[in-house]
PDB file of C-alpha atoms in Angstrom:
ATOM      1  CA  THR E   4      17.946  -6.555 -14.164  1.00  0.00           C
ATOM      2  CA  LYS E   5      17.569  -4.790 -18.817  1.00  0.00           C
ATOM      3  CA  GLN E   6      15.812  -8.400 -19.576  1.00  0.00           C
ATOM      4  CA  VAL E   7      12.664  -6.979 -17.325  1.00  0.00           C
ATOM      5  CA  GLN E   8      10.234  -4.383 -18.170  1.00  0.00           C
ATOM      6  CA  LYS E   9       9.440  -3.307 -15.090  1.00  0.00           C
ATOM      7  CA  PHE E  10      10.552  -4.825 -10.743  1.00  0.00           C
ATOM      8  CA  GLN E  11      10.119  -3.942  -7.418  1.00  0.00           C
ATOM      9  CA  ILE E  12      12.413  -3.003  -4.193  1.00  0.00           C
ATOM     10  CA  MET E  13      11.015  -2.978  -1.200  1.00  0.00           C
ATOM     11  CA  PHE E  14      12.863  -1.583   1.714  1.00  0.00           C
ATOM     12  CA  MET E  15      11.997  -3.472   4.229  1.00  0.00           C
ATOM     13  CA  SER E  16      13.188  -7.097   7.195  1.00  0.00           C
ATOM     14  CA  MET E  17      15.952  -4.680   7.361  1.00  0.00           C
ATOM     15  CA  GLY E  18      14.914  -2.742  10.797  1.00  0.00           C
ATOM     16  CA  GLU E  19      12.669   0.774  10.195  1.00  0.00           C
ATOM     17  CA  PRO E  20      13.986   2.735   6.726  1.00  0.00           C
ATOM     18  CA  PHE E  21      13.536   6.218   8.294  1.00  0.00           C
ATOM     19  CA  LEU E  22      16.085   5.264  11.249  1.00  0.00           C
ATOM     20  CA  ASN E  23      19.107   4.938   9.439  1.00  0.00           C
ATOM     21  CA  TYR E  24      17.545   7.486   6.902  1.00  0.00           C
ATOM     22  CA  SER E  25      20.865   9.369   5.323  1.00  0.00           C
ATOM     23  CA  ASN E  26      21.993   5.505   4.308  1.00  0.00           C
ATOM     24  CA  LEU E  27      18.665   4.793   3.241  1.00  0.00           C
ATOM     25  CA  GLU E  28      18.239   7.667   0.654  1.00  0.00           C
ATOM     26  CA  THR E  29      22.266   7.383  -0.732  1.00  0.00           C
ATOM     27  CA  ALA E  30      20.467   3.932  -1.730  1.00  0.00           C
ATOM     28  CA  ILE E  31      17.705   4.623  -3.026  1.00  0.00           C
ATOM     29  CA  LYS E  32      19.374   7.646  -5.544  1.00  0.00           C
ATOM     30  CA  LEU E  33      22.210   4.559  -6.473  1.00  0.00           C
ATOM     31  CA  LEU E  34      18.998   2.289  -7.477  1.00  0.00           C
ATOM     32  CA  ASN E  35      17.412   4.291  -9.578  1.00  0.00           C
ATOM     33  CA  LYS E  36      20.450   4.992 -11.492  1.00  0.00           C
ATOM     34  CA  LYS E  37      21.485   1.409 -11.711  1.00  0.00           C
ATOM     35  CA  HIS E  38      18.041  -0.205 -12.109  1.00  0.00           C
ATOM     36  CA  THR E  39      15.663   2.726 -14.327  1.00  0.00           C
ATOM     37  CA  ASN E  40      13.060   0.252 -14.626  1.00  0.00           C
ATOM     38  CA  ALA E  41      13.020  -0.191 -10.618  1.00  0.00           C
ATOM     39  CA  GLN E  42       9.887   0.564  -8.598  1.00  0.00           C
ATOM     40  CA  LEU E  43      11.169   1.440  -4.861  1.00  0.00           C
ATOM     41  CA  LEU E  44       9.089   0.936  -1.992  1.00  0.00           C
ATOM     42  CA  VAL E  45       9.630   2.026   1.191  1.00  0.00           C
ATOM     43  CA  SER E  46       7.827   0.442   4.386  1.00  0.00           C
ATOM     44  CA  THR E  47       7.345   1.957   7.461  1.00  0.00           C
ATOM     45  CA  ILE E  48       6.182   2.286  10.642  1.00  0.00           C
ATOM     46  CA  ALA E  49       6.655   5.864  10.944  1.00  0.00           C
ATOM     47  CA  PRO E  50       8.705   7.315  13.326  1.00  0.00           C
ATOM     48  CA  ALA E  51       7.662  10.359  14.510  1.00  0.00           C
ATOM     49  CA  LYS E  52      11.151  12.272  12.371  1.00  0.00           C
ATOM     50  CA  PRO E  53       9.591  15.904  11.129  1.00  0.00           C
ATOM     51  CA  ASP E  54      12.139  16.816   8.929  1.00  0.00           C
ATOM     52  CA  LEU E  55      13.139  12.931   7.572  1.00  0.00           C
ATOM     53  CA  LEU E  56       9.293  13.218   6.366  1.00  0.00           C
ATOM     54  CA  LYS E  57       9.959  16.287   4.826  1.00  0.00           C
ATOM     55  CA  ARG E  58      13.337  15.568   2.986  1.00  0.00           C
ATOM     56  CA  PHE E  59      11.014  11.890   2.134  1.00  0.00           C
ATOM     57  CA  ILE E  60       8.881  13.752   0.463  1.00  0.00           C
ATOM     58  CA  SER E  61      11.123  16.544  -1.889  1.00  0.00           C
ATOM     59  CA  LEU E  62      12.874  13.079  -3.262  1.00  0.00           C
ATOM     60  CA  SER E  63      10.006  11.408  -3.454  1.00  0.00           C
ATOM     61  CA  LYS E  64       9.201  14.594  -5.737  1.00  0.00           C
ATOM     62  CA  GLU E  65      12.466  14.208  -7.491  1.00  0.00           C
ATOM     63  CA  ILE E  66      12.290  10.733  -8.236  1.00  0.00           C
ATOM     64  CA  ASP E  67       9.168   9.528  -8.734  1.00  0.00           C
ATOM     65  CA  LYS E  68       9.689   5.242  -8.448  1.00  0.00           C
ATOM     66  CA  ILE E  69       9.337   5.631  -5.042  1.00  0.00           C
ATOM     67  CA  GLY E  70       6.310   4.379  -3.498  1.00  0.00           C
ATOM     68  CA  LEU E  71       5.656   4.734   0.752  1.00  0.00           C
ATOM     69  CA  GLN E  72       4.033   2.180   2.216  1.00  0.00           C
ATOM     70  CA  PHE E  73       2.715   2.237   6.322  1.00  0.00           C
ATOM     71  CA  SER E  74       2.937  -0.375   8.466  1.00  0.00           C
ATOM     72  CA  ILE E  75      -0.981  -0.605  10.753  1.00  0.00           C
ATOM     73  CA  HIS E  76      -1.484  -3.438  11.403  1.00  0.00           C
ATOM     74  CA  ARG E  77      -3.909  -2.624  13.487  1.00  0.00           C
ATOM     75  CA  SER E  78      -6.958  -0.490  14.235  1.00  0.00           C
ATOM     76  CA  SER E  79      -5.595   2.661  17.330  1.00  0.00           C
ATOM     77  CA  ASP E  80      -3.309   3.743  17.967  1.00  0.00           C
ATOM     78  CA  LYS E  81      -3.815   2.146  21.516  1.00  0.00           C
ATOM     79  CA  GLU E  82      -3.390  -1.634  20.787  1.00  0.00           C
ATOM     80  CA  ARG E  83      -1.310  -0.355  17.332  1.00  0.00           C
ATOM     81  CA  ASN E  84       1.045   0.487  20.492  1.00  0.00           C
ATOM     82  CA  LYS E  85       1.422  -2.493  21.993  1.00  0.00           C
ATOM     83  CA  LEU E  86       1.968  -4.980  18.880  1.00  0.00           C
ATOM     84  CA  ILE E  87       4.828  -2.068  17.986  1.00  0.00           C
ATOM     85  CA  PRO E  88       6.106  -0.507  21.289  1.00  0.00           C
ATOM     86  CA  PHE E  89       8.269   1.724  19.440  1.00  0.00           C
ATOM     87  CA  ARG E  90       7.812   5.264  21.662  1.00  0.00           C
ATOM     88  CA  GLN E  91       8.437   7.898  19.005  1.00  0.00           C
ATOM     89  CA  LYS E  92       6.237   7.538  15.903  1.00  0.00           C
ATOM     90  CA  LEU E  93       3.534   8.480  14.153  1.00  0.00           C
ATOM     91  CA  THR E  94      -0.440   7.831  14.746  1.00  0.00           C
ATOM     92  CA  LEU E  95      -2.275   6.698  12.514  1.00  0.00           C
ATOM     93  CA  ARG E  96      -3.903   9.906  12.057  1.00  0.00           C
ATOM     94  CA  GLN E  97      -0.869  11.688  12.068  1.00  0.00           C
ATOM     95  CA  ILE E  98      -0.033   8.828   9.460  1.00  0.00           C
ATOM     96  CA  ALA E  99      -3.428   9.707   7.193  1.00  0.00           C
ATOM     97  CA  LEU E 100      -2.453  13.397   7.459  1.00  0.00           C
ATOM     98  CA  TYR E 101       1.043  12.301   6.291  1.00  0.00           C
ATOM     99  CA  GLY E 102      -0.210  10.170   3.769  1.00  0.00           C
ATOM    100  CA  THR E 103      -2.131  13.166   2.277  1.00  0.00           C
ATOM    101  CA  GLN E 104       0.294  15.723   2.150  1.00  0.00           C
ATOM    102  CA  TRP E 105       2.702  12.690   0.251  1.00  0.00           C
ATOM    103  CA  PHE E 106       0.058  11.994  -1.619  1.00  0.00           C
ATOM    104  CA  LYS E 107      -0.058  15.248  -3.256  1.00  0.00           C
ATOM    105  CA  ALA E 108       3.296  16.063  -3.703  1.00  0.00           C
ATOM    106  CA  THR E 109       3.778  12.755  -5.791  1.00  0.00           C
ATOM    107  CA  GLY E 110       0.957  12.277  -7.004  1.00  0.00           C
ATOM    108  CA  ARG E 111       0.755   9.033  -6.013  1.00  0.00           C
ATOM    109  CA  LYS E 112      -1.262   6.818  -3.276  1.00  0.00           C
ATOM    110  CA  PRO E 113       0.637   5.505   0.002  1.00  0.00           C
ATOM    111  CA  TYR E 114      -0.379   1.826   0.807  1.00  0.00           C
ATOM    112  CA  CYS E 115      -1.182   1.203   3.749  1.00  0.00           C
ATOM    113  CA  ASN E 116       0.105  -3.200   5.150  1.00  0.00           C
ATOM    114  CA  TYR E 117      -2.580  -4.718   7.302  1.00  0.00           C
ATOM    115  CA  CYS E 118      -1.372  -7.808   8.948  1.00  0.00           C
ATOM    116  CA  VAL E 119      -4.584  -9.977   9.056  1.00  0.00           C
ATOM    117  CA  ASP E 120      -4.200 -12.270  12.445  1.00  0.00           C
ATOM    118  CA  GLY E 121      -7.860 -12.842  13.330  1.00  0.00           C
ATOM    119  CA  LYS E 122      -8.870 -10.545  15.447  1.00  0.00           C
ATOM    120  CA  ASN E 123      -8.065  -7.120  14.360  1.00  0.00           C
ATOM    121  CA  ASN E 124     -10.784  -7.815  11.093  1.00  0.00           C
ATOM    122  CA  ARG E 125     -13.475  -7.207  13.251  1.00  0.00           C
ATOM    123  CA  GLU E 126     -16.027  -4.591  12.711  1.00  0.00           C
ATOM    124  CA  GLN E 127     -14.982  -1.748  14.335  1.00  0.00           C
ATOM    125  CA  ASP E 128     -10.832  -2.602  12.617  1.00  0.00           C
ATOM    126  CA  PHE E 129     -12.597  -1.400   9.431  1.00  0.00           C
ATOM    127  CA  ARG E 130     -14.311   1.569  10.272  1.00  0.00           C
ATOM    128  CA  ARG E 131     -11.881   2.990  12.149  1.00  0.00           C
ATOM    129  CA  LEU E 132      -9.876   2.681   9.266  1.00  0.00           C
ATOM    130  CA  VAL E 133     -11.969   3.848   6.830  1.00  0.00           C
ATOM    131  CA  ARG E 134     -12.282   6.273   9.235  1.00  0.00           C
ATOM    132  CA  LEU E 135      -9.068   7.493   9.079  1.00  0.00           C
ATOM    133  CA  PHE E 136      -8.032   6.873   5.513  1.00  0.00           C
ATOM    134  CA  ASN E 137      -9.435   8.079   2.104  1.00  0.00           C
ATOM    135  CA  PRO E 138      -9.576   5.555  -1.092  1.00  0.00           C
ATOM    136  CA  LEU E 139      -9.102   8.228  -2.822  1.00  0.00           C
ATOM    137  CA  VAL E 140      -5.796   8.743  -1.285  1.00  0.00           C
ATOM    138  CA  PHE E 141      -4.725   5.455  -0.186  1.00  0.00           C
ATOM    139  CA  CYS E 142      -4.581   1.843  -1.430  1.00  0.00           C
ATOM    140  CA  PHE E 143      -3.887  -0.839   1.656  1.00  0.00           C
ATOM    141  CA  THR E 144      -2.189  -4.747   1.908  1.00  0.00           C
ATOM    142  CA  PHE E 145      -3.289  -7.319   3.112  1.00  0.00           C
ATOM    143  CA  SER E 146      -1.044 -10.077   4.304  1.00  0.00           C
ATOM    144  CA  VAL E 147      -1.297 -13.043   6.362  1.00  0.00           C
ATOM    145  CA  VAL E 148       0.986 -12.908   9.759  1.00  0.00           C
ATOM    146  CA  CYS E 149       3.375 -16.362  10.227  1.00  0.00           C
ATOM    147  CA  ALA E 150       4.321 -17.125  13.332  1.00  0.00           C
ATOM    148  CA  LYS E 151       7.939 -18.115  13.756  1.00  0.00           C
ATOM    149  CA  ASP E 152       7.111 -21.775  14.102  1.00  0.00           C
ATOM    150  CA  GLU E 153       5.160 -22.082  10.871  1.00  0.00           C
ATOM    151  CA  ASN E 154       6.081 -21.612   7.290  1.00  0.00           C
ATOM    152  CA  MET E 155       4.978 -18.224   5.373  1.00  0.00           C
ATOM    153  CA  ARG E 156       1.623 -21.101   2.860  1.00  0.00           C
ATOM    154  CA  ASP E 157       1.077 -22.888   6.024  1.00  0.00           C
ATOM    155  CA  ALA E 158      -0.395 -19.348   7.782  1.00  0.00           C
ATOM    156  CA  ALA E 159      -2.225 -18.429   4.477  1.00  0.00           C
ATOM    157  CA  PHE E 160      -3.787 -22.205   4.162  1.00  0.00           C
ATOM    158  CA  ARG E 161      -6.238 -20.963   7.032  1.00  0.00           C
ATOM    159  CA  ASN E 162      -6.038 -17.012   7.164  1.00  0.00           C
ATOM    160  CA  LEU E 163      -6.273 -16.522   3.625  1.00  0.00           C
ATOM    161  CA  GLN E 164      -9.771 -16.881   3.608  1.00  0.00           C
ATOM    162  CA  ILE E 165     -10.851 -14.658   6.582  1.00  0.00           C
ATOM    163  CA  ILE E 166      -8.427 -11.519   5.078  1.00  0.00           C
ATOM    164  CA  ASN E 167      -9.887 -11.746   1.699  1.00  0.00           C
ATOM    165  CA  ASP E 168     -12.997 -11.967   3.194  1.00  0.00           C
ATOM    166  CA  PHE E 169     -12.091  -8.596   6.015  1.00  0.00           C
ATOM    167  CA  ARG E 170     -10.872  -7.066   2.845  1.00  0.00           C
ATOM    168  CA  MET E 171     -14.094  -7.407  -0.272  1.00  0.00           C
ATOM    169  CA  LYS E 172     -15.515  -5.087   2.897  1.00  0.00           C
ATOM    170  CA  PHE E 173     -12.844  -2.091   2.012  1.00  0.00           C
ATOM    171  CA  VAL E 174     -13.063  -2.484  -2.401  1.00  0.00           C
ATOM    172  CA  ALA E 175     -16.689  -2.930  -1.041  1.00  0.00           C
ATOM    173  CA  LYS E 176     -16.038   1.147   0.036  1.00  0.00           C
ATOM    174  CA  GLY E 177     -13.759   2.366  -3.589  1.00  0.00           C
ATOM    175  CA  TYR E 178     -10.765   1.056  -2.243  1.00  0.00           C
ATOM    176  CA  ASP E 179      -7.428   0.274  -4.142  1.00  0.00           C
ATOM    177  CA  THR E 180      -6.572  -3.492  -2.710  1.00  0.00           C
ATOM    178  CA  ARG E 181      -3.896  -6.239  -3.014  1.00  0.00           C
ATOM    179  CA  THR E 182      -2.874  -9.492  -0.134  1.00  0.00           C
ATOM    180  CA  PHE E 183      -0.123 -11.102  -0.325  1.00  0.00           C
ATOM    181  CA  ASP E 184       0.493 -14.345  -1.358  1.00  0.00           C
ATOM    182  CA  PRO E 185       2.304 -16.822   0.146  1.00  0.00           C
ATOM    183  CA  ALA E 186       2.560 -19.532  -2.435  1.00  0.00           C
ATOM    184  CA  GLY E 187       6.332 -17.689  -3.327  1.00  0.00           C
ATOM    185  CA  GLN E 188       7.033 -18.037   0.215  1.00  0.00           C
ATOM    186  CA  ASP E 189      10.400 -19.502  -1.292  1.00  0.00           C
ATOM    187  CA  ASP E 190      11.284 -16.918  -3.584  1.00  0.00           C
ATOM    188  CA  ILE E 191      10.026 -13.920  -1.480  1.00  0.00           C
ATOM    189  CA  GLY E 192      11.165 -15.074   2.137  1.00  0.00           C
ATOM    190  CA  GLY E 193       8.787 -12.907   4.100  1.00  0.00           C
ATOM    191  CA  GLY E 194       7.066 -10.459   4.942  1.00  0.00           C
ATOM    192  CA  CYS E 195       7.078  -6.786   6.976  1.00  0.00           C
ATOM    193  CA  GLY E 196       9.936  -8.119   8.776  1.00  0.00           C
ATOM    194  CA  GLN E 197       9.372 -12.064   8.973  1.00  0.00           C
ATOM    195  CA  LEU E 198      11.618 -14.188   7.242  1.00  0.00           C
ATOM    196  CA  TRP E 199      10.775 -17.099   7.942  1.00  0.00           C
ATOM    197  CA  TYR E 200      13.771 -19.199   6.559  1.00  0.00           C
ATOM    198  CA  VAL E 201      16.044 -17.118   8.132  1.00  0.00           C
ATOM    199  CA  GLN E 202      14.003 -17.775  11.221  1.00  0.00           C
ATOM    200  CA  ASN E 203      14.269 -21.629  10.145  1.00  0.00           C
ATOM    201  CA  TYR E 204      17.689 -21.441   8.927  1.00  0.00           C
ATOM    202  CA  LEU E 205      18.942 -19.820  12.340  1.00  0.00           C
ATOM    203  CA  ARG E 206      17.220 -21.945  14.133  1.00  0.00           C
ATOM    204  CA  ARG E 207      18.824 -25.086  12.745  1.00  0.00           C
ATOM    205  CA  ALA E 208      22.303 -23.492  13.233  1.00  0.00           C
ATOM    206  CA  ARG E 209      22.265 -23.284  16.914  1.00  0.00           C
TER     207      ARG E 209
END
């Protein structure tokens, strides 16, 4: 890593980080000490754990390499609860409030990760998200949704134009956005918990 000026380690695709917080904090401190040029991004559904959320703000102030990403994926709590049935999580409005607190404490913008599946990119979805998440505080990452029987490159072939059309609405509103590019699927291997090649390996091993 000494030859690389800057790279990113993501805490994702491994279970919810905040439900294993003590080990998450230990890992962040160790990785920051060992890899001083690494950005450390934590991706979370935002469990309702007030004490841990406060601790994370303190840790993020201490270590300026920490980034924060919320797995949103839906524009309403009702729809998001169907997709992510974990009950003890922050509402979207609470995520917006916590993300704003984190931003004010650290000076860094949190990301909202939004997997576009062709059904959650309606005009009403756009309007809800814009009302909730201030472009002066939040960034957006837009990703493909990969089914268990396809690779991410195939999924992107179908959805990438839809994703970019949706993303450009946010760009017009002043948001900093990015699109998860699945072209490096063999290197990246998955996004937001969808490890296609691991699923494929397990399917072949049966």
